[in-house]
């Protein structure tokens, strides 16, 4: 039996989640019997849970014990309900027969206390005559947002048959009138099968009318329902016979959508189309919505209809379509909600709360608790007009549909006809409401940046009609819309997406049948219909089981527009190939590459965009360096990995190389307190006027004596100053760039030597001196780091050095604050990164204009593999920054970062171009950038949309270089080469291969067009000079060779590059050759990357530039005015040089 229970616990849940019987207890009914004399009003009782039945209906232990009662249990998500055995009231009390109980495991999302009130929202009324049975519907939501759905049957049965029991237990023969009380039977399911559960209870009611309500009867009924399986999404429905009815369970259309088992046209019978739109608008704007009706059954059904109308948007707030009288205070909640109340409570609810949207289902009115009308913006006019016209064509009256039909003799056949009519009507209504949502939000996708998960709300609003903007401004701020956006960014294939695609396909289909061979041949690769044609034809071939033809179409689509490439469908198609089909596909190179690409992409584990946000928690165990890096990054203290390792060295100075949780907690607390102290510094207005607008105080000393008076020393990111009590309260000590010297001196005082800090500024004759005492060492360390950082920033033209110095200073302060020992200063000094030895030579400083960091938002610097400068356009609107000149930077892992070259600010966070190293970039016309990748693919970037929609996959090995042939302006051609010696000539306009040849030269590195010839280079870097001159070098050579194109037997000249480990790249700019070299090792783990500037006329090295701390990997020219250099990952910076 235990094994039976264990198996039952793992059986998927069926139709029934629980069956609950609710009513007045026998004890209370006995008391009422003594009070009723026929002259007083019938009393009202509070409902109680009398029975609970939950699956699995398997008994633990010996079923013969305890009068046949066992303990029902389900391990997961259950709580106990202790249910007493019922005893006949006429049975004498027997001490031997103690009252037995049984414990029933109740699903935790079901609140039995609340359920009893929802089964009787108007409490339990006694009557002296039987009443008609009634049904109503429930939605139960737990604190986690999980919903269960219930249908309640309330039926009356007599509880007094003419005799009364007195308190002493004796019967009276006094005849009284018969009294009736209501019992509610509530069946609960995880799925919204309202009509089906109502049919089940109707069948049970037939049985109930012929016999007394007993526990065994309810239990048997519940057990039957628990065995009914839920149909999977699709077209497979479930029907079962419960006698006298056949009960129908419709399947869900989609796994993410609920089943639709109610009459969706009910709101159309109660409200006008305009009112329905008004209610939908209120829900989309997350108003406080309250439905009212004198019939409890209407509340849930109508509310559920409206939530189905807005799909795929999902309501995110409290939802209680029925509130009992005891729950009316829920309508005073401060958040948005949808609730339902009895019509008798309309005035009470309206008077207690403002800003409610009051919807009277019975009268068909929509009003506000503050105004007679609801003051919210209208839904966009075009969407509303379409909805109203479509809804007017709905056939809402079933009687009109069956006028021509005869009277049916079979009830189940009649019900089937009614159900089919209702299903068709539901589908029509869902199409109309989905069309309303699509018309309203269709353009959202065109304002999404999927790579960076950004929605351009400003651009979206600007493209709306002026009259529609108030609606969108409110909706764009709601949780509903944010959840909808998340689904769009995740490219969720839901009903909204399918409708959009369906509309697009209808438009395409209207033109596809007109395609003939001549028209297809006239389409270029850039024609907007071509990719859609491949998509549609591939889809049709898939439906017709022409799998190889479908794959061929999708291969063509992959080359023309990867944006709409259905990777999931193609993966399924590949998996479904028969053995002979797979052999045929492998025999066709283009299909084999597509299959390989799809399977490879399927293996890549992508970051889940919908991962829950973690709250940072302090570690509880000792941390090695890698664990320490992880926890520091999660805490938000600092992101740079190199800085975190220096912090680790500081905290572990003189001890085992691990950080214990207590020390981590002390450091984290010190860091937070340091930031809090800085934020709490409130400078007087007369002091603020001396500071720049963005200047903040990050460190403030205690009150000290100085040669400028008594006060506190303050440090900002730009200067240090003395904050005095005397007016004006501000005495500038020095800006960091003006400091000449910082040191500590000692003044004798009796037997002590008191330390003081001395700061010499280039702008002042007098040296500033402050008696900082115990703070002296720390301030000396902080000021020197900021001074060095400022010098580095100025000489390297890189403002990030100053930001890094400020981060180091704040970390030093936090380390000293948490250690509070003699070694604290020594530990903090481990974080000092800058020193004067890092200054650049004078020549470098004069030539260097600026430095930028393309890895700014990454935890570690990335290698700059390729640089490309693209000029801007002369004629464009000043507001259109997309036409500014740009700097394209290829980093590791296929990441491309784009900078606006007018301000050197990052204009595009990143574009993902595959996942491998990128080797070359080249601009074609003003709308395309071609990128060569290590994965053998040429990616084509659309510079208008900044997205990669096209790929060329003809190469088999790593693509390394491009050469552009513009000799014929009418037919521009592009050469590309791969490492295996393959060279392909492309027709740029059609993206087709015009010619292909292979060189048996080993590894082909680069290609150049020169004097009508294509020069193919093996292990050599080539730059073209003037007058038939070529300059070459190798990655392992320190020589630069000059060749004459007419005599290639030996170089004309060799130029020695001193201290050059090898050449990585070089370009010609005006009369100069700029040569980027491999990094030179300097010791202590430091590397120096050098650039040589060679004069092509004098054949000599003019300058040696040293601004990179790693190998120079890439060079490019910006219109001959600037040269840009990028370095390897230890540095990862881009330097911008002036060309003289």
Short mmCIF file of C-alpha atoms in Angstrom, two decimals, residues 871-886 900-903 926:
data_model
loop_
_atom_site.label_atom_id
_atom_site.label_comp_id
_atom_site.label_asym_id
_atom_site.label_seq_id
_atom_site.Cartn_x
_atom_site.Cartn_y
_atom_site.Cartn_z
CA UNK A 871 32.88 58.32 -42.65
CA UNK A 872 29.65 60.16 -41.95
CA UNK A 873 27.27 61.75 -44.44
CA UNK A 874 27.47 65.41 -45.29
CA UNK A 875 23.75 66.06 -45.59
CA UNK A 876 21.61 64.87 -42.72
CA UNK A 877 19.58 66.27 -39.85
CA UNK A 878 21.61 67.33 -36.83
CA UNK A 879 19.28 65.24 -34.69
CA UNK A 880 20.11 62.14 -36.72
CA UNK A 881 23.27 60.92 -35.00
CA UNK A 882 23.07 57.62 -36.90
CA UNK A 883 24.73 59.34 -39.88
CA UNK A 884 27.76 60.48 -37.88
CA UNK A 885 31.14 58.90 -38.64
CA UNK A 886 31.68 55.71 -36.67
CA UNK A 900 30.31 57.77 -32.51
CA UNK A 901 33.54 59.24 -33.93
CA UNK A 902 32.42 62.84 -33.35
CA UNK A 903 32.48 62.41 -29.57
CA UNK A 926 26.98 53.54 -46.99
#
